Coordinates of C-alpha atoms and ligand atoms in Angstrom, one line a residue:
X1 CA -1.4 19.3 -32.3
X2 CA -2.1 18.2 -35.6
X3 CA -2.1 21.7 -37.2
X4 CA 1.3 22.3 -35.4
X5 CA 2.8 19.1 -36.5
X6 CA 1.7 20.0 -40.2
X7 CA 3.0 23.5 -40.0
X8 CA 6.5 22.0 -39.0
X9 CA 6.3 19.7 -41.9
X10 CA 5.6 22.5 -44.4
X11 CA 8.4 24.4 -42.7
X12 CA 11.0 21.8 -42.9
X13 CA 13.7 22.9 -45.4
X14 CA 15.6 19.4 -45.6
X15 CA 15.4 15.8 -44.7
X16 CA 17.2 16.1 -41.4
X17 CA 14.7 18.8 -40.1
X18 CA 11.8 16.4 -41.4
X19 CA 13.3 13.5 -39.5
X20 CA 13.3 15.7 -36.4
X21 CA 9.4 16.5 -36.9
X22 CA 8.8 12.6 -37.3
X23 CA 10.6 11.7 -34.1
X24 CA 8.9 14.5 -32.1
X25 CA 5.4 13.7 -33.2
X26 CA 5.4 10.1 -34.0
X27 CA 8.3 8.7 -32.1
X28 CA 8.3 6.6 -29.1
X29 CA 8.1 9.5 -26.7
X30 CA 5.8 11.6 -28.9
X31 CA 2.3 12.8 -27.9
X32 CA 0.5 10.3 -30.1
X33 CA 2.1 7.2 -28.8
X34 CA 1.5 8.6 -25.3
X35 CA -2.2 8.9 -26.1
X36 CA -2.4 5.4 -27.5
X37 CA -0.4 4.0 -24.6
X38 CA -2.9 5.7 -22.1
X39 CA -5.9 4.1 -23.9
X40 CA -6.2 1.6 -21.1
X41 CA -7.2 4.2 -18.7
X42 CA -10.1 5.5 -20.8
X43 CA -13.8 4.3 -20.6
X44 CA -15.1 1.7 -23.1
X45 CA -17.1 4.5 -24.8
X46 CA -14.3 7.0 -25.0
X47 CA -11.5 4.3 -26.3
X48 CA -12.7 3.8 -29.8
X49 CA -13.3 7.4 -30.4
X50 CA -10.1 8.4 -29.0
X51 CA -8.4 5.7 -30.7
X52 CA -9.6 6.4 -34.1
X53 CA -8.8 10.3 -33.7
X54 CA -5.3 9.3 -32.5
X55 CA -4.8 7.0 -35.5
X56 CA -6.2 9.6 -37.9
X57 CA -3.9 12.2 -36.7
X58 CA -1.0 10.0 -36.8
X59 CA -1.8 8.8 -40.4
X60 CA -2.2 12.3 -41.6
X61 CA 1.1 13.4 -40.1
X62 CA 2.8 10.5 -41.6
X63 CA 1.6 10.9 -45.0
X64 CA 2.4 14.7 -44.8
X65 CA 6.0 13.7 -44.0
X66 CA 6.2 11.2 -46.8
X67 CA 4.8 13.8 -49.2
X68 CA 7.4 16.2 -48.0
X69 CA 10.2 13.8 -48.1
X70 CA 9.5 13.1 -51.7
X71 CA 9.1 16.8 -52.6
X72 CA 12.5 17.5 -50.7
X73 CA 14.4 14.7 -52.7
X74 CA 13.1 15.7 -55.9
X75 CA 14.1 19.3 -55.2
X76 CA 17.5 18.0 -54.2
X77 CA 18.1 16.0 -57.5
X78 CA 16.8 19.1 -59.5
X79 CA 19.2 21.4 -57.8
X80 CA 22.1 19.0 -58.6
X81 CA 21.1 18.4 -62.1
X82 CA 20.8 22.3 -62.4
X83 CA 24.4 22.7 -61.0
X84 CA 25.9 20.0 -63.0
X85 CA 24.4 20.9 -66.3
X86 CA 26.8 21.9 -69.2
X87 CA 26.1 25.2 -71.1
X88 CA 26.8 23.8 -74.5
X89 CA 26.6 27.5 -75.8
X90 CA 29.9 28.5 -73.9
X91 CA 32.8 28.9 -76.2
X92 CA 35.7 26.3 -76.0
X93 CA 38.8 26.8 -74.2
X94 CA 41.5 27.0 -76.8
X95 CA 44.0 24.1 -76.7
X96 CA 47.7 25.1 -77.0
X97 CA 49.6 23.3 -79.7
X98 CA 53.4 22.6 -80.0
X99 CA 55.5 23.6 -82.8
X100 CA 58.6 22.0 -84.3
X101 CA 61.8 23.5 -82.7
X102 CA 63.4 25.9 -85.1
X103 CA 66.5 23.7 -85.3
X104 CA 64.4 20.7 -86.3
X105 CA 62.7 22.7 -88.9
X106 CA 66.1 23.9 -90.3
X107 CA 67.5 20.5 -90.2
X108 CA 64.4 19.1 -92.1
X109 CA 64.6 21.9 -94.7
X110 CA 68.5 21.2 -95.3
X111 CA 67.7 17.5 -95.5
X112 CA 65.0 18.1 -98.2
X113 CA 67.3 20.3 -100.3
X114 CA 70.0 17.6 -100.4
X115 CA 67.5 14.8 -100.8
X116 CA 66.6 16.5 -103.9
X117 CA 70.2 16.5 -105.1
X118 CA 70.6 12.6 -104.6
X119 CA 72.1 12.6 -101.0
X120 CA 70.6 10.3 -98.2
X121 CA 70.8 10.9 -94.6
X122 CA 73.3 9.1 -92.2
X123 CA 73.8 9.1 -88.5
X124 CA 76.6 8.6 -86.2
X125 CA 77.2 8.4 -82.3
X126 CA 77.5 11.5 -80.1
X127 CA 80.1 9.7 -78.1
X128 CA 82.9 9.2 -80.4
X129 CA 86.2 7.5 -80.1
X130 CA 89.6 9.6 -80.5
X131 CA 90.1 7.6 -83.7
X132 CA 87.1 8.8 -85.6
X133 CA 86.7 12.2 -84.2
X134 CA 90.5 13.1 -85.0
X135 CA 92.8 10.4 -86.2
X136 CA 90.9 9.2 -89.1
X137 CA 90.5 12.7 -90.1
X138 CA 94.2 13.3 -90.3
X139 CA 94.3 15.3 -87.2
X140 CA 97.8 14.7 -85.9
X141 CA 98.2 13.9 -82.1
X142 CA 99.4 17.4 -81.3
X143 CA 96.7 19.3 -83.3
X144 CA 95.4 22.3 -81.3
X145 CA 91.9 21.1 -81.9
X146 CA 92.7 18.1 -79.7
X147 CA 93.5 20.0 -76.8
X148 CA 91.6 19.3 -73.6
X149 CA 90.3 22.9 -73.6
X150 CA 88.2 22.1 -76.7
X151 CA 86.8 19.0 -76.2
X152 CA 84.7 17.0 -73.6
X153 CA 86.8 13.8 -72.9
X154 CA 85.3 10.8 -71.0
X155 CA 88.6 9.0 -71.2
X156 CA 91.6 9.3 -73.2
X157 CA 90.1 7.3 -76.0
X158 CA 86.3 8.5 -75.6
X159 CA 84.9 11.9 -76.0
X160 CA 81.8 13.8 -77.1
X161 CA 82.2 14.4 -80.8
X162 CA 83.6 18.0 -81.6
X163 CA 82.0 18.0 -85.1
X164 CA 80.0 15.7 -87.4
X165 CA 83.1 14.9 -89.5
X166 CA 83.6 11.4 -87.8
X167 CA 80.5 10.2 -89.6
X168 CA 82.4 10.7 -93.0
X169 CA 85.0 8.1 -91.9
X170 CA 82.4 5.9 -90.5
X171 CA 80.3 6.0 -93.5
X172 CA 83.2 5.6 -95.9
X173 CA 84.2 2.5 -94.1
X174 CA 80.9 0.8 -94.6
X175 CA 81.2 1.2 -98.4
X176 CA 84.4 -0.8 -98.3
X177 CA 86.1 1.4 -101.0
X178 CA 83.2 1.2 -103.5
X179 CA 81.5 4.5 -104.3
X180 CA 79.5 6.4 -104.8
X181 CA 78.9 7.7 -101.3
X182 CA 76.6 10.6 -101.1
X183 CA 75.2 11.3 -97.7
X184 CA 74.5 14.1 -95.2
X185 CA 74.6 13.8 -91.5
X186 CA 72.8 16.2 -89.0
X187 CA 73.6 16.0 -85.4
X188 CA 74.8 17.5 -82.2
X189 CA 78.3 18.4 -81.5
X190 CA 80.1 19.6 -78.4
X191 CA 82.9 21.8 -77.5
X192 CA 84.3 23.3 -74.4
X193 CA 83.3 26.9 -75.1
X194 CA 82.0 29.4 -72.7
X195 CA 78.4 30.1 -73.6
X196 CA 77.6 33.6 -75.0
X197 CA 75.4 35.1 -77.8
X198 CA 77.3 33.3 -80.6
X199 CA 78.9 30.4 -78.9
X200 CA 77.2 27.3 -77.1
X201 CA 79.0 24.3 -75.7
X202 CA 76.3 22.1 -77.5
X203 CA 75.3 22.8 -81.0
X204 CA 74.2 21.3 -84.1
X205 CA 76.1 20.7 -87.6
X206 CA 75.2 19.1 -90.9
X207 CA 78.0 17.2 -92.5
X208 CA 78.1 16.5 -96.2
X209 CA 80.1 13.8 -98.2
X210 CA 80.3 12.9 -101.6
X211 CA 82.8 10.3 -102.8
X212 CA 83.0 8.9 -106.6
X213 CA 85.1 8.6 -109.5
X214 CA 86.0 12.0 -110.8
X215 CA 84.4 14.3 -108.2
X216 CA 85.8 17.8 -108.6
X217 CA 85.9 21.1 -106.9
X218 CA 83.4 22.5 -109.5
X219 CA 80.8 19.8 -108.3
X220 CA 81.1 21.0 -104.7
X221 CA 80.7 24.5 -105.9
X222 CA 77.5 23.5 -107.9
X223 CA 76.1 21.6 -105.0
X224 CA 76.7 24.3 -102.4
X225 CA 75.2 27.0 -104.7
X226 CA 72.2 24.9 -105.4
X227 CA 71.8 24.5 -101.5
X228 CA 72.2 28.3 -100.8
X229 CA 69.7 29.2 -103.4
X230 CA 67.3 26.6 -102.1
X231 CA 67.7 27.6 -98.6
X232 CA 68.2 31.4 -98.6
X233 CA 66.5 32.2 -101.9
X234 CA 67.1 32.0 -105.7
X235 CA 68.9 35.5 -105.8
X236 CA 71.7 34.3 -103.8
X237 CA 75.1 33.4 -104.9
X238 CA 78.3 31.9 -103.0
X239 CA 82.0 32.4 -103.1
X240 CA 84.9 30.2 -102.0
X241 CA 87.8 31.4 -99.9
X242 CA 91.1 29.5 -99.2
X243 CA 91.0 28.0 -95.7
X244 CA 92.5 25.0 -93.8
X245 CA 91.1 21.7 -92.5
X246 CA 93.5 18.7 -91.7
X247 CA 91.0 16.3 -93.5
X248 CA 90.3 18.4 -96.8
X249 CA 92.7 19.6 -99.5
X250 CA 92.3 22.2 -100.8
X251 CA 90.0 23.6 -98.1
X252 CA 87.6 26.4 -98.5
X253 CA 85.5 28.8 -96.5
X254 CA 82.1 29.3 -98.0
X255 CA 80.3 32.7 -98.1
X256 CA 76.7 33.3 -99.3
X257 CA 76.0 36.7 -100.8
X258 CA 74.1 38.8 -98.2
X259 CA 70.9 39.7 -99.8
X260 CA 69.7 41.3 -96.6
X261 CA 71.6 44.4 -96.3
X262 CA 69.4 47.5 -97.0
X263 CA 72.2 49.9 -97.2
X264 CA 74.4 51.3 -94.5
X265 CA 75.2 49.2 -91.2
X266 CA 74.1 45.8 -92.2
X267 CA 74.1 43.8 -88.8
X268 CA 74.1 40.6 -90.8
X269 CA 77.2 40.9 -93.1
X270 CA 78.7 44.3 -91.7
X271 CA 78.5 45.8 -95.1
X272 CA 80.8 43.2 -96.7
X273 CA 78.1 41.7 -99.0
X274 CA 79.0 38.2 -97.8
X275 CA 78.3 36.0 -95.0
X276 CA 80.4 33.1 -93.9
X277 CA 78.1 29.9 -93.6
X278 CA 80.2 26.9 -93.7
X279 CA 83.5 25.1 -94.3
X280 CA 84.4 22.6 -97.0
X281 CA 86.9 21.0 -99.2
X282 CA 88.1 18.2 -101.2
X283 CA 88.6 15.2 -99.1
X284 CA 92.2 14.5 -98.2
X285 CA 93.7 11.6 -99.9
X286 CA 95.1 10.2 -96.6
X287 CA 91.5 10.4 -95.2
X288 CA 90.2 8.5 -98.3
X289 CA 92.9 5.9 -97.8
X290 CA 92.5 5.5 -94.1
X291 CA 88.8 4.8 -94.7
X292 CA 89.5 2.0 -97.5
X293 CA 89.1 4.1 -100.6
X294 CA 91.8 4.2 -103.4
X295 CA 92.7 7.9 -103.8
X296 CA 94.0 7.2 -107.3
X297 CA 90.5 6.0 -108.3
X298 CA 88.3 7.9 -106.0
X299 CA 88.1 11.6 -105.1
X300 CA 85.3 13.5 -103.1
X301 CA 84.1 16.6 -101.4
X302 CA 82.9 17.2 -97.7
X303 CA 81.5 20.2 -96.2
X304 CA 80.1 21.1 -92.7
X305 CA 77.7 23.8 -91.6
X306 CA 76.5 25.1 -88.3
X307 CA 72.7 24.6 -88.0
X308 CA 72.1 27.4 -85.3
X309 CA 74.1 29.9 -87.7
X310 CA 71.8 28.9 -90.6
X311 CA 68.8 29.4 -88.4
X312 CA 70.1 32.7 -87.0
X313 CA 70.8 34.0 -90.5
X314 CA 67.4 32.8 -92.0
X315 CA 65.2 33.9 -89.1
X316 CA 67.2 37.0 -87.9
X317 CA 68.0 35.6 -84.3
X318 CA 70.4 37.5 -82.4
X319 CA 71.4 35.0 -79.6
X320 CA 72.3 31.3 -79.9
X321 CA 71.0 30.7 -76.4
X322 CA 67.6 31.1 -77.4
X323 CA 67.6 27.7 -79.1
X324 CA 68.4 26.1 -75.8
X325 CA 66.5 27.9 -73.1
X326 CA 63.2 27.1 -74.7
X327 CA 61.1 30.0 -73.8
X328 CA 57.6 29.4 -75.4
X329 CA 57.5 32.9 -76.5
X330 CA 60.6 32.2 -78.8
X331 CA 59.4 28.7 -79.9
X332 CA 55.7 29.8 -80.5
X333 CA 57.0 32.2 -83.4
X334 CA 58.2 29.1 -85.4
X335 CA 54.7 27.5 -85.7
X336 CA 54.4 28.1 -89.4
X337 CA 58.1 27.5 -90.2
Ligands
LIG1 N1 84.2 19.8 -89.3 C1 84.5 21.1 -89.6 C2 84.3 22.0 -88.5 O1 83.6 21.5 -87.5 C3 83.8 21.6 -90.9 C4 84.1 20.9 -92.1 C5 83.5 19.6 -92.6 C6 85.1 21.4 -92.9 C7 84.0 19.1 -93.7 C8 85.5 20.7 -94.2 C9 84.8 19.5 -94.4 O2 84.7 23.1 -88.3

């Protein structure tokens, strides 16, 4: 009986099996209990012998079970530790890092260029009033740019700004007729355009404004040339072509020399040697007056450029929608920009 019990203890693979052995041999219905219970029927000589023997067997089985129990528990802890141990020699999993959005990078680069020329950065609201978006910029009520087709209106008086130029008027008002005013203003603008490779209903502009005594057209040209060379490269030059904006007079379209065409079939400038990058001009006297400046004492220039266009030219991006669909394969290319 003892041998059989000890063999089963040895064989027990887990605590549950061990418990079954304990119940089978030492439990209330087990053989040893039975022997001890039958003691009364034994003779006086047999009783101590059988009793001692039964006790010894019981103790031996009990201690075998206890020893095995400790061994099983230790093994379980060791197995758990082995499973949970960390292999410090494994290479780490690479962490993906983000990157500045290319439009943010371009805005910051343009800001840096103009901060270096003494401009500071201003901001204005994206939801604008009809007054600042149009009226204060000398856009008469029947101007085509005010057509419902081109703007996102909330009410007759409120719309999403269609350009950053309203910040010109807002900023001049704050200066209460006293210059110099020298700011640039980056921001989102909105137009009711159908999206395609070169149009987006939401895009970004950077406005520039300089008002002081004796500001001349040559100042505008000098500032824009310095900017073009800082942004595109020192070998670039600019040219001004006559244009029209209601809020500037004279108005110009500013081209930057291509610098990218390697002979025939330049995709960037279509072999003209020039790329159109921004609109600008001398601030219309009416605009100065409406914003509280005496146009006999003060003059100024303003310009506005499209951020996506600058980014597309600088990084050779062929579709404006890339900026807004946020494909990480596109964005990840600007990590070092
Ligand atoms: N606001 C004009 C546009 O959106 C750009 C511009 C700004 C032109 C300032 C002249 C002066 O096209």
